[in-house]
Amino acid sequence: MTVDTIVYSADGRTPWEDPAAARDADGTTWVRVVDPPADALDEVADAYDIHPLEIEDALGNVRPKVEEFDDHTFVLVKDATLRRGDVTFAEELRVLQTAFFLGDDWLVTVEPQRVEAIETVWERVNREEPRLASRGADFTAYRCIDHVVDDYFSILDDIEDDIEAVEDEVVDAAGGDVLERINDLRRDLLSVRRLLWPTREAVGVLARGDPVQISEDTEKYYRDVYDHLVQLVELVETYRDLTSGARDIYLNALSMSTNDVMKKLTVVATVILPLTFVAGVYGMNFGGSPVNMPELGWQYGYPAVMVGMGAMAGILLVYFRQENWL
Amino acid sequence: MTVDTIVYSADGRTPWEDPAAARDADGTTWVRVVDPPADALDEVADAYDIHPLEIEDALGNVRPKVEEFDDHTFVLVKDATLRRGDVTFAEELRVLQTAFFLGDDWLVTVEPQRVEAIETVWERVNREEPRLASRGADFTAYRCIDHVVDDYFSILDDIEDDIEAVEDEVVDAAGGDVLERINDLRRDLLSVRRLLWPTREAVGVLARGDPVQISEDTEKYYRDVYDHLVQLVELVETYRDLTSGARDIYLNALSMSTNDVMKKLTVVATVILPLTFVAGVYGMNFGGSPVNMPELGWQYGYPAVMVGMGAMAGILLVYFRQENWL
Amino acid sequence: MTVDTIVYSADGRTPWEDPAAARDADGTTWVRVVDPPADALDEVADAYDIHPLEIEDALGNVRPKVEEFDDHTFVLVKDATLRRGDVTFAEELRVLQTAFFLGDDWLVTVEPQRVEAIETVWERVNREEPRLASRGADFTAYRCIDHVVDDYFSILDDIEDDIEAVEDEVVDAAGGDVLERINDLRRDLLSVRRLLWPTREAVGVLARGDPVQISEDTEKYYRDVYDHLVQLVELVETYRDLTSGARDIYLNALSMSTNDVMKKLTVVATVILPLTFVAGVYGMNFGGSPVNMPELGWQYGYPAVMVGMGAMAGILLVYFRQENWL
Amino acid sequence: MTVDTIVYSADGRTPWEDPAAARDADGTTWVRVVDPPADALDEVADAYDIHPLEIEDALGNVRPKVEEFDDHTFVLVKDATLRRGDVTFAEELRVLQTAFFLGDDWLVTVEPQRVEAIETVWERVNREEPRLASRGADFTAYRCIDHVVDDYFSILDDIEDDIEAVEDEVVDAAGGDVLERINDLRRDLLSVRRLLWPTREAVGVLARGDPVQISEDTEKYYRDVYDHLVQLVELVETYRDLTSGARDIYLNALSMSTNDVMKKLTVVATVILPLTFVAGVYGMNFGGSPVNMPELGWQYGYPAVMVGMGAMAGILLVYFRQENWL
Amino acid sequence: MTVDTIVYSADGRTPWEDPAAARDADGTTWVRVVDPPADALDEVADAYDIHPLEIEDALGNVRPKVEEFDDHTFVLVKDATLRRGDVTFAEELRVLQTAFFLGDDWLVTVEPQRVEAIETVWERVNREEPRLASRGADFTAYRCIDHVVDDYFSILDDIEDDIEAVEDEVVDAAGGDVLERINDLRRDLLSVRRLLWPTREAVGVLARGDPVQISEDTEKYYRDVYDHLVQLVELVETYRDLTSGARDIYLNALSMSTNDVMKKLTVVATVILPLTFVAGVYGMNFGGSPVNMPELGWQYGYPAVMVGMGAMAGILLVYFRQENWL
Ligand SMILES: [Mg+2]
Ligand SMILES: [Mg+2]
Ligand SMILES: [Mg+2]
Ligand SMILES: [Mg+2]
Ligand SMILES: [Mg+2]
Ligand SMILES: [Mg+2]
Ligand SMILES: [Mg+2]
Ligand SMILES: [Mg+2]
Ligand SMILES: [Mg+2]
Ligand SMILES: [Mg+2]
Ligand SMILES: [Mg+2]
Ligand SMILES: [Mg+2]
Ligand SMILES: [Mg+2]
Ligand SMILES: [Mg+2]
Ligand SMILES: [Mg+2]
Ligand SMILES: [Mg+2]
Ligand SMILES: [Mg+2]
Ligand SMILES: [Mg+2]
Ligand SMILES: [Mg+2]
Ligand SMILES: [Mg+2]
Ligand SMILES: [Mg+2]
Ligand SMILES: [Mg+2]
Ligand SMILES: [Mg+2]
Ligand SMILES: [Mg+2]
Ligand SMILES: [Mg+2]
Ligand SMILES: [Mg+2]
Ligand SMILES: [Mg+2]
Ligand SMILES: [Mg+2]
Ligand SMILES: [Mg+2]
Ligand SMILES: [Mg+2]
Ligand SMILES: [Mg+2]
């Protein structure tokens, strides 16, 4: 576990040893807790009046949400990244969460596992980027959430590439695993949607400026993130529709393939079976009477039969060619 | 039928003989009724001003719900457990209900059949667990409901295992009962959903703190249960989608199998029928003229025909192999 | 047409000759009109200030509904019973309606055809059942509506039996009429749903106690009926899902049957066609050279070929058995 | 173009030459405009303060709607009739629209093409039907709209007949155009739904009595029309479900037919191919050794083989009959 | 980048050099910015108090929307045109956006790429069309948005043509790419819907007159555009239903084709195989006994067999013809 505390303002930034004491320092206080053991947050929770149920949610596995408490707002969001090459689906979509406790001039963040998006903002605050330093805790929380939401765009870009790859393959219905891959894509989209819906709902609360900690100015920024989330949710729905379309085309290609196979079989049977029958006729052993198979003894009997059979086959093949069966 | 009464506070706990008299005792009163005969609740109902319609619902088979009455709130929840190895679906999902009558400082619970989750909380209260003893009747009711909701997570864990097992089987479409098993899973999910939806609605009423009996402090805990129920409802929807995906893959595997069978048949017919025709030709009995089947008398006639037929078969097999039909 | 009027109170009951005069009698007045000719309601309508449009609805064929008028509330519900053995669907689900005109201390009911459920309550009122007699017109209306709603439970029990019967049959996909029966069930459920939805809506209005004629005490009873209707609507949705599941299994059984038939055909063709080819070869008439079919003259030529063909067939059959095609 | 103006009251009716002047006449004024050229409405529009955008909608092709203006309410409804025997769908469903401009004591109606339903009401007003004459412009508008809505019932009755006709045909899946006819029905229902939904919405506004021009008394009548529209929308949904069911049964009949064809083919192949093989065996030319086809010379060889083959065929046919393949 | 500024009123129009200075000029100011580089809007933004986030949205790729700011309203709409003959879908539907910043008496429009619909309105304003010149900035914005929405009608007309073309082809299920074309149409409709929904929402805000910049008079015009958008959304849903119907018919045609192929194969096999068997029988070499194939020596043996086989084939063909298999 690491607990880092910084107090910053337009004038500069000061790292702080004791997170509890930093609450009342001049400027904006950010206490960042990464990878805490189960019971290690008691001190910080006490100093910032955080309820045990909030701590439980921050460390547990719950849906993204916003809850307003007496003197702070609790925000929980989930960062997601898609890792390729893994086998199990659960490992592929890596979901990490961050809890924000947003007070008037302080922010406590808790990451059960280090989140890249938060790391980025932390480093910017520590490098005293002017835009961040001169604004309050609500703006810093916005920057973090913005980075988290941007990660979803990368995931959907990846999924879009996959959909395009799958679409190129469905037409010939060759590999039987195309449907499984489509199903996996739908599954990914399902998971992403389950993350996006409550996130959109939660950011909507912030964008409407319900919590008192969100200043009117920062509200506009939350509205921007909210727009992104609406767009992401739409993308997910669109991609699900595209995968449905790909699946339909695939299944149709399979039906057409079966139809083609049946046509080939029918052509072969229709051409060969009558010829075999004719050959069978002239293999019969009738005799002893002038009307019993006199053809067998005709001078050009055999060539005539062969030519006849060739003509029969030829006519049938031409017919099937015209019917587009060949 | 058993009727147990206990009065507890931070100072200690006292079992009480007469449930009616216990209502006005100092501390929190919990009257627990298990397995009552149809008309045996009149005394308790009278003492606690419980309406006959509430008693009917408590003993009957109705949906989970919350109803506010003049001086108490009626809450009905259903505990569910999944029992494996049974044949009929109705027996597999075992649903037991508990009715809560929640007053200012008293709680009456009615279990038509003993519910394990309530048993657990009852035992904790009787062992004077400090956290429970120092809080009011609303918190005890919360603990019971929390245990009931946790049971749903076990059910969904079981169903998830089943889905994974089914997913491993659908690809080869071997056993015809895979679809029935998928259908059974969907049926289970349907039943669980029918239980979860009204439960979520009812707990939502408690989480918003509508009834006056819910203190502002306990409200947070009900909000936590509500979160779990939202998550459960989402899980059910996700699992239904997964079963749909599994069904699609299964049906596709069946179509591909039919396609493969047709291809095999077509290969066999296409290779063998022409050969049989050729053999038929040389089984014909033409003769008596130099152009009538002179091949039959050629020195290497038979080997030539055999080689020719072998070549024909070989070429066709190579072609089918290239077309991926073999 | 029959018009019966009764005035009842906790003190007793009095049949009344003139429905118009009974309106102002002491106690609760119930005017019950059964099977009236098109224009015969004018007198009653005048006496109780019922609008011509209400009479039109009461005798016509409209959706269940509640409408509040100045001094009374108009309630229209539909009783449904399922009659087996009939051919047309429209006759099978027998739908009868009852209109309630509910005033402060009077109730006018109009049944275009006699409704069993209303009959039952009428007889109870006339036998002076204490619970009914001591309560107002709103409670009597509740009792009628409660009986009507209970009839829906019988219908759904019947439909559940049908679903179970159909489910037992779908697996072998033998009879082609299973799908038609499933479709009929879906149609029944559709009709029942169309009746239940507006009924639920209408009873919801009564359960919220919107009309002034509904006393706070009776409201609880309407809430109970409302609960039943919610449960019925859920049951209908569940049963529709079950029929979908049954249909899927049936269609799958058909696909599997086609697959099995194809496999059988392929086995027969694959085993017999090569043998026939071999027999054809040895039926050829080559000769006049030591390399032309010397096998024909070998001492054990025939037994060898027969054994070879037997071996070939045996190997193929073992292979198909291993592939589970037999 | 025709512009007819009438002023009517309980006392009688007067045709009026100048529509503009009629506005302030005593009694209710109805200006009926039929088939106006594009720019011919300016005079009427000016006299009754109708906005150019309203005129545009009245003559254009927009959705049914209600819009309130300062001193009048604009209502647009669409009358639909189904004409059989036409080829294109667009011609089959003939949709005509009427615009109502409803003032305090005046009504302007605009029909781009003459609408039968309006014609009927116009004639009744001109024959001084007492019920219409003694009521205001809002009641006359109601009568027109009521007639328009009744036309939808005829359409749905026609569609119901079509559905029943289609249902009788789907089972044998004979004609390939059944599905096209079902699709056409669905298309009709789609079009009707698109007309009904906004109409229901618009009449709902009138039924709630939002516009000041609707008197409390006439409101009840609009509520009645609204009920009809709700019923029509439900009918459309029901009919769509019925067509889905018919389509399922049709497609299933096709699958069953394919299954039957395959079974027939399999029976033929299974019975004949082994017999052909046996005949092929005894057509082989082995000889020159006592073990080479001695059967050929046995006294009852031929009858024995024929009986054997007959027995084989018989056994197979009995087996297939038992399996219900024949 | 081009920045054009014009100030117009009923008196005339004046082009203006400096967009910033034009804000306070008498009359309505329109600043039109086309194709600006990323950072070139700072000056205009400063002069008109436009927030950086608005500029980001104006140049970025976000959903259509309306946002109200302190002294102006931000409106973003997307113009779409369908270009045929391109390969990739993304290129086919060309989507351009325009941002409107609508103040009391000024309008700033930003087009990242020149939009034809805006061009048209710009030219009309510059030609001093009286209707436009005498109205405020809100009416000019309306004219632009109206033109943009009209473009969607062209797209849907094109799509309707495509649907009709596809519908003519689906019946014979000849080309395998029909389903792909249907899928492409569904994709187009999906994209258009994704544009239309937020546009409808945004214009709904304007039509309700929420922003103070929209005068009550112009509100009616926005209501008209809103109507169009509602109609467009309905059209999209209708067209999606039509494509579903076309897809069903296509897939059914494919199933019927497979069924027909199977029937043809079965007819061929059923007619020829028995004949071949008979020929095989008379090709057997039994002999040396009067009961061993005496038919072979009968005087009319061969003609009798040939006639028998012809009769057999004829009977079967007549049977299949009656069964409608031929
Ligand atoms: Mg979750
Ligand atoms: Mg994107
Ligand atoms: Mg991309
Ligand atoms: Mg994946
Ligand atoms: Mg997988
Ligand atoms: Mg996209
Ligand atoms: Mg229930
Ligand atoms: Mg779990
Ligand atoms: Mg899983
Ligand atoms: Mg199960
Ligand atoms: Mg089962
Ligand atoms: Mg159930
Ligand atoms: Mg999960
Ligand atoms: Mg109805
Ligand atoms: Mg029928
Ligand atoms: Mg029940
Ligand atoms: Mg059941
Ligand atoms: Mg039935
Ligand atoms: Mg049930
Ligand atoms: Mg329209
Ligand atoms: Mg009807
Ligand atoms: Mg039609
Ligand atoms: Mg058509
Ligand atoms: Mg009907
Ligand atoms: Mg977008
Ligand atoms: Mg059009
Ligand atoms: Mg069309
Ligand atoms: Mg396209
Ligand atoms: Mg494509
Ligand atoms: Mg797209
Ligand atoms: Mg249209």
PDB file of C-alpha atoms in Angstrom, chain C residues 6-9 12-14 30 32 115-135 139-148 150-151:
ATOM      1  CA  ILE C   6     -81.567  -4.846  -2.821  1.00  0.00           C
ATOM      2  CA  VAL C   7     -80.912  -2.425   0.018  1.00  0.00           C
ATOM      3  CA  TYR C   8     -78.732  -3.840   2.776  1.00  0.00           C
ATOM      4  CA  SER C   9     -77.024  -2.702   5.949  1.00  0.00           C
ATOM      5  CA  GLY C  12     -80.596  -6.634   7.441  1.00  0.00           C
ATOM      6  CA  ARG C  13     -81.555  -6.604   3.790  1.00  0.00           C
ATOM      7  CA  THR C  14     -84.674  -5.527   1.874  1.00  0.00           C
ATOM      8  CA  TRP C  30     -77.298  -2.549  -5.206  1.00  0.00           C
ATOM      9  CA  ARG C  32     -78.152  -5.550 -10.596  1.00  0.00           C
ATOM     10  CA  VAL C 115     -71.434 -13.485 -15.027  1.00  0.00           C
ATOM     11  CA  GLU C 116     -70.864 -16.329 -12.586  1.00  0.00           C
ATOM     12  CA  ALA C 117     -68.512 -14.300 -10.400  1.00  0.00           C
ATOM     13  CA  ILE C 118     -71.100 -11.551  -9.868  1.00  0.00           C
ATOM     14  CA  GLU C 119     -73.788 -14.161  -9.212  1.00  0.00           C
ATOM     15  CA  THR C 120     -71.700 -15.558  -6.363  1.00  0.00           C
ATOM     16  CA  VAL C 121     -71.342 -12.187  -4.633  1.00  0.00           C
ATOM     17  CA  TRP C 122     -75.003 -11.349  -5.217  1.00  0.00           C
ATOM     18  CA  GLU C 123     -76.029 -14.551  -3.470  1.00  0.00           C
ATOM     19  CA  ARG C 124     -73.758 -13.835  -0.537  1.00  0.00           C
ATOM     20  CA  VAL C 125     -75.194 -10.352  -0.121  1.00  0.00           C
ATOM     21  CA  ASN C 126     -78.688 -11.836  -0.254  1.00  0.00           C
ATOM     22  CA  ARG C 127     -77.787 -14.429   2.375  1.00  0.00           C
ATOM     23  CA  GLU C 128     -76.742 -11.465   4.556  1.00  0.00           C
ATOM     24  CA  GLU C 129     -73.139 -12.552   5.013  1.00  0.00           C
ATOM     25  CA  PRO C 130     -72.120 -10.220   7.861  1.00  0.00           C
ATOM     26  CA  ARG C 131     -68.768  -9.113   6.428  1.00  0.00           C
ATOM     27  CA  LEU C 132     -70.378  -7.860   3.242  1.00  0.00           C
ATOM     28  CA  ALA C 133     -73.518  -6.431   4.784  1.00  0.00           C
ATOM     29  CA  SER C 134     -71.754  -4.166   7.230  1.00  0.00           C
ATOM     30  CA  ARG C 135     -69.626  -2.542   4.554  1.00  0.00           C
ATOM     31  CA  PHE C 139     -66.489  -3.187  -0.686  1.00  0.00           C
ATOM     32  CA  THR C 140     -69.186  -5.057  -2.569  1.00  0.00           C
ATOM     33  CA  ALA C 141     -67.690  -3.855  -5.854  1.00  0.00           C
ATOM     34  CA  TYR C 142     -64.308  -5.059  -4.604  1.00  0.00           C
ATOM     35  CA  ARG C 143     -65.701  -8.510  -3.875  1.00  0.00           C
ATOM     36  CA  CYS C 144     -67.066  -8.758  -7.406  1.00  0.00           C
ATOM     37  CA  ILE C 145     -63.832  -7.619  -9.003  1.00  0.00           C
ATOM     38  CA  ASP C 146     -61.848  -9.990  -6.770  1.00  0.00           C
ATOM     39  CA  HIS C 147     -63.901 -12.930  -8.017  1.00  0.00           C
ATOM     40  CA  VAL C 148     -63.438 -11.836 -11.597  1.00  0.00           C
ATOM     41  CA  ASP C 150     -59.560 -15.060  -9.523  1.00  0.00           C
ATOM     42  CA  ASP C 151     -61.013 -16.515 -12.722  1.00  0.00           C
TER      43      ASP C 151
END
